[in-house]
Amino acid sequence: MSKSNILIARAVFPEVIAKLAQHFDVDSNQTDQVWTPAQLIAKLQGKQGVFTTGSERIDGALLAACPALKVCANMAVGYNNFDLEAMTAAGVLATNAPDVLTETTADFGFALLMATARRMAEAEHFLRAGQWSKWSYDMFAGSDIHGSTLGILGMGRIGQGIARRGALGFGMKVIYHNRSRLDAATEAECQARYVSKEELLGSADHLVLVLPYSASSHHAIGAAELAQMKPSATLINIARGGIVDDAALALALRNKTIAAAGLDVFEGEPKVHPDLLGVPNVVLTPHIASATLPTRLAMANLAADNLIGFLTQGKPLTPLNPEVLPKP
Ligand code: DGY
């Protein structure tokens, strides 16, 4: 049987490319340039599979122009770069990379929360700029983490990981809001209490966003929601850009409607809203919550194993639209 042709749309670990090359004729993008939609379509001609990252948009127009395509394997748990409905309608399988990044991403969410609450970025910039001349009683005084109220919006696997860290490690009171309430055993394990979005916004000292992006979560945190938060509160976004209205957030930070924010994701990233770059009370990181080498390797391997499983045996590991798989 002849090998399928696949495209690896971005640079990735050489050992993962080598593994894929054992099964497929592989075309890869080692320059790591993010292709335009037209370039991606040109590269996908005659390809049955594609290894994508969050940077490649797979939509109806691309699918119509790439009739050979059967599977898109995302090296990310989030898949808002996929138009899943269009993929299902075209009979194209979509897979993501869940679970392998949960603990690493929860670690980062907690690190960003701590850096934000304790004003680490501001303090470091001050020191590097040679402005540290004396100790003062309130210099970079931030807010406490231990014993405070941790709010989590979006209580999937990563949200639960953050809740466990907060409750068990720092004695935080954990409240959460989610589309659906967790079962009692999971709530008990995370020591988390389900509350309305309104209560979450009004009670959290530190609010962490971990919900998936969709049309319904677009600007879930905008000016009205920021106004409901405590003036001493911090907001952490490790979910997706677009969940927060970045312009409204920059204004809220400038006006001290809330105390501080920690952002790993941005609307229209890698561009960052210029107003956010101009406010001091925000910690900014370039979408690195899952970035440890072991985790990124596990994510890449899972995406590769999805391509291998589906194209060689019809059995993907983590399908998003299993309804397109042939019925047994
Ligand atoms: C994910 O997996 O969705 C991350 O945001 C990509 O690193």
Short mmCIF file of C-alpha atoms and ligand atoms in Angstrom, two decimals:
data_model
loop_
_atom_site.label_atom_id
_atom_site.label_comp_id
_atom_site.label_asym_id
_atom_site.label_seq_id
_atom_site.Cartn_x
_atom_site.Cartn_y
_atom_site.Cartn_z
CA MET A 1 0.00 0.00 0.00
CA SER A 2 1.41 3.42 -0.88
CA LYS A 3 2.16 5.83 1.94
CA SER A 4 -0.15 8.77 2.67
CA ASN A 5 1.22 12.26 2.19
CA ILE A 6 1.21 14.58 5.16
CA LEU A 7 2.22 18.15 5.89
CA ILE A 8 3.76 19.37 9.15
CA ALA A 9 2.76 23.02 9.13
CA ARG A 10 5.31 24.35 11.64
CA ALA A 11 8.75 23.39 12.95
CA VAL A 12 8.57 20.59 15.48
CA PHE A 13 10.86 18.13 17.31
CA PRO A 14 13.09 16.22 14.84
CA GLU A 15 12.27 12.91 16.55
CA VAL A 16 8.56 13.49 15.91
CA ILE A 17 9.23 14.24 12.23
CA ALA A 18 11.35 11.06 12.07
CA LYS A 19 8.52 9.02 13.59
CA LEU A 20 6.01 10.41 11.10
CA ALA A 21 8.45 9.72 8.25
CA GLN A 22 8.35 6.00 9.10
CA HIS A 23 4.68 5.97 8.11
CA PHE A 24 4.18 8.80 5.62
CA ASP A 25 5.74 10.88 2.88
CA VAL A 26 6.33 14.01 4.92
CA ASP A 27 6.54 17.61 3.79
CA SER A 28 7.51 19.89 6.66
CA ASN A 29 7.98 23.59 7.35
CA GLN A 30 11.40 23.85 8.92
CA THR A 31 11.65 27.60 8.31
CA ASP A 32 8.81 27.84 10.85
CA GLN A 33 7.30 30.77 8.96
CA VAL A 34 3.54 30.97 9.64
CA TRP A 35 1.99 30.39 6.22
CA THR A 36 -0.81 32.58 4.89
CA PRO A 37 -4.09 30.76 4.16
CA ALA A 38 -3.17 30.74 0.44
CA GLN A 39 0.30 29.30 1.14
CA LEU A 40 -1.20 26.64 3.42
CA ILE A 41 -3.73 25.67 0.76
CA ALA A 42 -0.93 25.39 -1.85
CA LYS A 43 1.16 23.23 0.51
CA LEU A 44 -1.81 20.98 1.30
CA GLN A 45 -2.47 19.93 -2.30
CA GLY A 46 -2.40 16.13 -2.48
CA LYS A 47 -1.94 15.78 1.31
CA GLN A 48 -4.20 13.43 3.27
CA GLY A 49 -3.13 14.69 6.68
CA VAL A 50 -1.82 17.82 8.34
CA PHE A 51 -0.07 18.41 11.65
CA THR A 52 -1.21 21.86 12.82
CA THR A 53 -0.63 24.23 15.70
CA GLY A 54 -3.01 26.97 16.86
CA SER A 55 -1.58 29.22 14.12
CA GLU A 56 -3.20 27.36 11.19
CA ARG A 57 -6.84 28.13 10.50
CA ILE A 58 -8.78 25.19 9.06
CA ASP A 59 -12.11 26.41 7.68
CA GLY A 60 -14.64 25.70 4.96
CA ALA A 61 -12.73 27.65 2.30
CA LEU A 62 -9.52 25.72 2.96
CA LEU A 63 -11.33 22.38 3.02
CA ALA A 64 -13.05 23.12 -0.29
CA ALA A 65 -9.64 23.90 -1.82
CA CYS A 66 -7.96 20.76 -0.40
CA PRO A 67 -10.15 17.82 -1.42
CA ALA A 68 -7.54 15.16 -0.58
CA LEU A 69 -7.41 16.18 3.11
CA LYS A 70 -8.80 13.61 5.57
CA VAL A 71 -7.37 14.57 8.97
CA CYS A 72 -6.04 17.62 10.83
CA ALA A 73 -4.15 16.90 14.04
CA ASN A 74 -3.70 19.92 16.31
CA MET A 75 -0.71 20.07 18.65
CA ALA A 76 -2.85 21.91 21.22
CA VAL A 77 -5.75 21.11 23.49
CA GLY A 78 -7.57 24.24 22.28
CA TYR A 79 -8.95 24.04 18.76
CA ASN A 80 -10.58 27.37 18.04
CA ASN A 81 -8.39 27.46 14.90
CA PHE A 82 -10.62 24.65 13.57
CA ASP A 83 -14.09 25.25 12.16
CA LEU A 84 -15.25 21.93 13.55
CA GLU A 85 -18.66 22.14 11.95
CA ALA A 86 -17.15 22.71 8.50
CA MET A 87 -14.69 19.86 9.08
CA THR A 88 -17.45 17.47 10.10
CA ALA A 89 -19.57 18.53 7.11
CA ALA A 90 -16.58 17.84 4.83
CA GLY A 91 -15.94 14.46 6.52
CA VAL A 92 -12.51 15.60 7.71
CA LEU A 93 -11.36 14.28 11.09
CA ALA A 94 -10.12 16.77 13.69
CA THR A 95 -7.98 15.75 16.66
CA ASN A 96 -6.50 17.78 19.54
CA ALA A 97 -3.92 17.09 22.26
CA PRO A 98 -5.68 16.99 25.65
CA ASP A 99 -4.48 15.72 29.06
CA VAL A 100 -0.73 15.65 28.39
CA LEU A 101 -0.46 19.39 29.13
CA THR A 102 -2.88 19.67 32.06
CA GLU A 103 -0.46 19.77 34.99
CA THR A 104 2.17 21.87 33.19
CA THR A 105 -0.45 24.44 32.21
CA ALA A 106 -1.91 24.49 35.72
CA ASP A 107 1.62 25.08 37.09
CA PHE A 108 2.00 28.06 34.77
CA GLY A 109 -1.44 29.46 35.63
CA PHE A 110 -0.43 29.40 39.26
CA ALA A 111 2.99 30.93 38.53
CA LEU A 112 1.34 33.76 36.59
CA LEU A 113 -1.14 34.29 39.43
CA MET A 114 1.73 34.58 41.92
CA ALA A 115 3.85 36.82 39.70
CA THR A 116 0.85 39.10 39.17
CA ALA A 117 -0.34 39.26 42.77
CA ARG A 118 3.21 39.87 44.06
CA ARG A 119 4.06 42.36 41.27
CA MET A 120 7.19 40.49 40.22
CA ALA A 121 7.45 41.88 36.67
CA GLU A 122 7.02 45.50 37.76
CA ALA A 123 9.59 45.01 40.53
CA GLU A 124 12.10 43.39 38.19
CA HIS A 125 11.78 46.16 35.59
CA PHE A 126 12.35 48.72 38.38
CA LEU A 127 15.47 46.94 39.58
CA ARG A 128 16.91 46.46 36.07
CA ALA A 129 16.29 50.13 35.32
CA GLY A 130 18.60 51.02 38.23
CA GLN A 131 15.80 52.66 40.21
CA TRP A 132 16.31 50.71 43.45
CA SER A 133 17.96 53.09 45.88
CA LYS A 134 16.40 52.16 49.24
CA TRP A 135 13.99 49.82 51.07
CA SER A 136 10.51 51.27 51.67
CA TYR A 137 7.64 49.90 53.72
CA ASP A 138 5.20 49.66 50.80
CA MET A 139 7.56 49.13 47.86
CA PHE A 140 5.79 46.79 45.43
CA ALA A 141 3.40 45.66 48.14
CA GLY A 142 1.03 43.26 46.44
CA SER A 143 -1.80 41.03 47.58
CA ASP A 144 -1.68 37.75 49.49
CA ILE A 145 -2.26 34.42 47.85
CA HIS A 146 -2.48 32.12 50.90
CA GLY A 147 -5.88 32.23 52.52
CA SER A 148 -7.42 34.37 49.77
CA THR A 149 -10.34 33.48 47.51
CA LEU A 150 -9.39 31.84 44.22
CA GLY A 151 -12.03 32.14 41.50
CA ILE A 152 -11.91 29.91 38.45
CA LEU A 153 -13.99 30.51 35.33
CA GLY A 154 -14.01 27.29 33.29
CA MET A 155 -13.55 24.20 35.43
CA GLY A 156 -12.18 21.58 33.04
CA ARG A 157 -9.05 19.57 33.67
CA ILE A 158 -6.71 22.59 33.85
CA GLY A 159 -9.11 24.57 36.05
CA GLN A 160 -9.30 21.61 38.43
CA GLY A 161 -5.49 21.44 38.53
CA ILE A 162 -5.32 25.10 39.51
CA ALA A 163 -8.04 24.61 42.13
CA ARG A 164 -6.09 21.73 43.71
CA ARG A 165 -2.91 23.80 43.83
CA GLY A 166 -4.76 26.70 45.44
CA ALA A 167 -6.72 24.69 48.00
CA LEU A 168 -4.14 22.10 48.99
CA GLY A 169 -0.96 24.14 48.57
CA PHE A 170 -2.00 27.62 49.65
CA GLY A 171 -5.10 27.17 51.78
CA MET A 172 -7.19 29.23 49.36
CA LYS A 173 -10.96 29.20 49.36
CA VAL A 174 -11.86 28.02 45.86
CA ILE A 175 -15.01 29.06 44.01
CA TYR A 176 -15.77 28.33 40.38
CA HIS A 177 -18.26 28.87 37.63
CA ASN A 178 -18.64 26.57 34.66
CA ARG A 179 -21.23 25.73 32.01
CA SER A 180 -22.06 22.63 34.03
CA ARG A 181 -21.47 21.93 37.69
CA LEU A 182 -18.87 19.27 38.59
CA ASP A 183 -19.96 16.08 40.33
CA ALA A 184 -19.73 16.11 44.13
CA ALA A 185 -16.63 13.88 44.27
CA THR A 186 -14.65 16.17 41.94
CA GLU A 187 -15.81 19.26 43.83
CA ALA A 188 -14.65 17.64 47.08
CA GLU A 189 -11.29 16.66 45.59
CA CYS A 190 -10.70 20.23 44.38
CA GLN A 191 -12.29 21.71 47.53
CA ALA A 192 -14.20 23.97 45.14
CA ARG A 193 -17.64 25.52 45.54
CA TYR A 194 -19.88 26.21 42.54
CA VAL A 195 -21.15 29.81 42.36
CA SER A 196 -22.91 32.05 39.82
CA LYS A 197 -20.72 34.11 37.49
CA GLU A 198 -21.87 37.19 39.37
CA GLU A 199 -20.71 35.82 42.73
CA LEU A 200 -17.46 34.65 41.17
CA LEU A 201 -16.69 38.11 39.83
CA GLY A 202 -17.63 39.87 43.05
CA SER A 203 -15.91 37.51 45.50
CA ALA A 204 -12.65 36.38 43.88
CA ASP A 205 -9.38 37.90 45.04
CA HIS A 206 -7.68 36.15 42.13
CA LEU A 207 -9.74 35.18 39.11
CA VAL A 208 -8.24 32.66 36.67
CA LEU A 209 -9.78 32.15 33.21
CA VAL A 210 -9.47 28.63 31.84
CA LEU A 211 -12.51 28.31 29.58
CA PRO A 212 -12.38 27.38 25.89
CA TYR A 213 -12.88 30.13 23.32
CA SER A 214 -16.10 30.06 21.31
CA ALA A 215 -18.62 32.59 20.06
CA SER A 216 -20.36 32.29 23.43
CA SER A 217 -17.21 32.98 25.49
CA HIS A 218 -16.16 35.97 23.33
CA HIS A 219 -15.54 38.91 25.70
CA ALA A 220 -16.82 36.89 28.68
CA ILE A 221 -14.78 39.45 30.62
CA GLY A 222 -15.46 42.98 29.38
CA ALA A 223 -15.98 46.38 30.99
CA ALA A 224 -19.19 45.31 32.78
CA GLU A 225 -17.58 42.21 34.31
CA LEU A 226 -14.39 44.06 35.30
CA ALA A 227 -16.56 46.62 37.08
CA GLN A 228 -18.04 43.83 39.22
CA MET A 229 -14.61 42.70 40.46
CA LYS A 230 -12.94 43.92 43.66
CA PRO A 231 -10.55 46.87 43.18
CA SER A 232 -7.91 44.70 44.89
CA ALA A 233 -8.47 41.71 42.57
CA THR A 234 -6.13 40.17 40.01
CA LEU A 235 -7.23 38.63 36.71
CA ILE A 236 -5.27 35.83 35.03
CA ASN A 237 -5.95 34.68 31.45
CA ILE A 238 -4.27 31.46 30.32
CA ALA A 239 -7.23 30.40 28.16
CA ARG A 240 -7.49 32.24 24.85
CA GLY A 241 -7.35 35.78 23.57
CA GLY A 242 -10.82 37.09 22.81
CA ILE A 243 -12.26 35.80 26.09
CA VAL A 244 -11.15 39.13 27.58
CA ASP A 245 -11.85 42.49 25.95
CA ASP A 246 -8.21 43.64 26.02
CA ALA A 247 -9.03 47.33 25.44
CA ALA A 248 -11.49 47.31 28.37
CA LEU A 249 -8.94 45.50 30.52
CA ALA A 250 -6.19 48.02 29.76
CA LEU A 251 -8.55 50.81 30.79
CA ALA A 252 -9.55 48.97 33.98
CA LEU A 253 -5.87 48.47 34.87
CA ARG A 254 -5.07 52.10 34.20
CA ASN A 255 -8.06 53.29 36.27
CA LYS A 256 -7.33 50.69 39.01
CA THR A 257 -10.81 49.19 38.62
CA ILE A 258 -8.86 46.00 39.38
CA ALA A 259 -5.35 45.82 40.83
CA ALA A 260 -3.45 43.77 38.28
CA ALA A 261 -3.61 41.21 35.47
CA GLY A 262 -1.46 38.36 34.20
CA LEU A 263 -1.96 37.52 30.55
CA ASP A 264 -0.51 34.66 28.51
CA VAL A 265 -2.97 35.03 25.61
CA PHE A 266 -4.21 38.04 23.66
CA GLU A 267 -6.84 39.11 21.15
CA GLY A 268 -5.18 38.94 17.72
CA GLU A 269 -1.90 37.52 19.12
CA PRO A 270 1.02 37.67 18.48
CA LYS A 271 -0.01 41.33 18.34
CA VAL A 272 -0.67 42.78 21.80
CA HIS A 273 -3.05 45.68 22.37
CA PRO A 274 -0.78 48.76 22.66
CA ASP A 275 -2.68 50.01 25.72
CA LEU A 276 -1.71 46.83 27.59
CA LEU A 277 1.95 47.46 26.81
CA GLY A 278 1.58 50.90 28.37
CA VAL A 279 0.24 49.89 31.80
CA PRO A 280 2.63 48.74 34.54
CA ASN A 281 0.28 46.50 36.56
CA VAL A 282 0.14 43.65 34.06
CA VAL A 283 2.44 40.65 33.59
CA LEU A 284 2.63 39.68 29.91
CA THR A 285 3.90 36.35 28.56
CA PRO A 286 3.83 35.07 24.96
CA HIS A 287 1.41 32.08 25.10
CA ILE A 288 3.80 29.75 26.93
CA ALA A 289 1.56 28.09 29.53
CA SER A 290 2.22 24.60 28.15
CA ALA A 291 5.86 25.31 27.31
CA THR A 292 8.09 22.82 29.05
CA LEU A 293 10.11 20.56 26.77
CA PRO A 294 8.65 17.27 28.09
CA THR A 295 5.09 18.57 27.73
CA ARG A 296 5.61 20.07 24.29
CA LEU A 297 7.17 16.76 23.20
CA ALA A 298 4.18 14.84 24.61
CA MET A 299 1.79 17.19 22.77
CA ALA A 300 3.69 16.74 19.50
CA ASN A 301 3.78 12.97 19.94
CA LEU A 302 0.04 12.86 20.59
CA ALA A 303 -0.67 14.89 17.44
CA ALA A 304 1.65 12.57 15.47
CA ASP A 305 0.06 9.44 16.98
CA ASN A 306 -3.37 10.75 15.98
CA LEU A 307 -2.19 11.02 12.35
CA ILE A 308 -0.57 7.57 12.46
CA GLY A 309 -3.53 5.95 14.25
CA PHE A 310 -6.09 7.38 11.86
CA LEU A 311 -4.28 7.17 8.52
CA THR A 312 -2.83 3.68 9.07
CA GLN A 313 -5.62 1.97 11.07
CA GLY A 314 -8.62 4.31 11.11
CA LYS A 315 -8.14 4.70 14.88
CA PRO A 316 -7.25 8.18 16.14
CA LEU A 317 -6.50 8.56 19.86
CA THR A 318 -8.28 11.84 20.64
CA PRO A 319 -10.84 12.62 17.93
CA LEU A 320 -12.94 15.79 18.24
CA ASN A 321 -15.55 14.76 15.68
CA PRO A 322 -15.65 10.94 15.90
CA GLU A 323 -18.90 11.02 13.89
CA VAL A 324 -16.82 11.25 10.71
CA LEU A 325 -15.10 7.90 11.44
CA PRO A 326 -16.41 4.93 9.46
CA LYS A 327 -18.95 2.92 11.47
CA PRO A 328 -17.47 -0.41 12.67
C1 DGY B 1 -3.22 24.67 23.80
O1 DGY B 1 -2.83 23.52 23.89
O2 DGY B 1 -4.38 24.96 23.49
C2 DGY B 1 -2.24 25.74 24.05
O3 DGY B 1 -2.82 26.99 24.17
C3 DGY B 1 -1.20 25.73 22.97
O4 DGY B 1 0.02 25.79 23.54
#
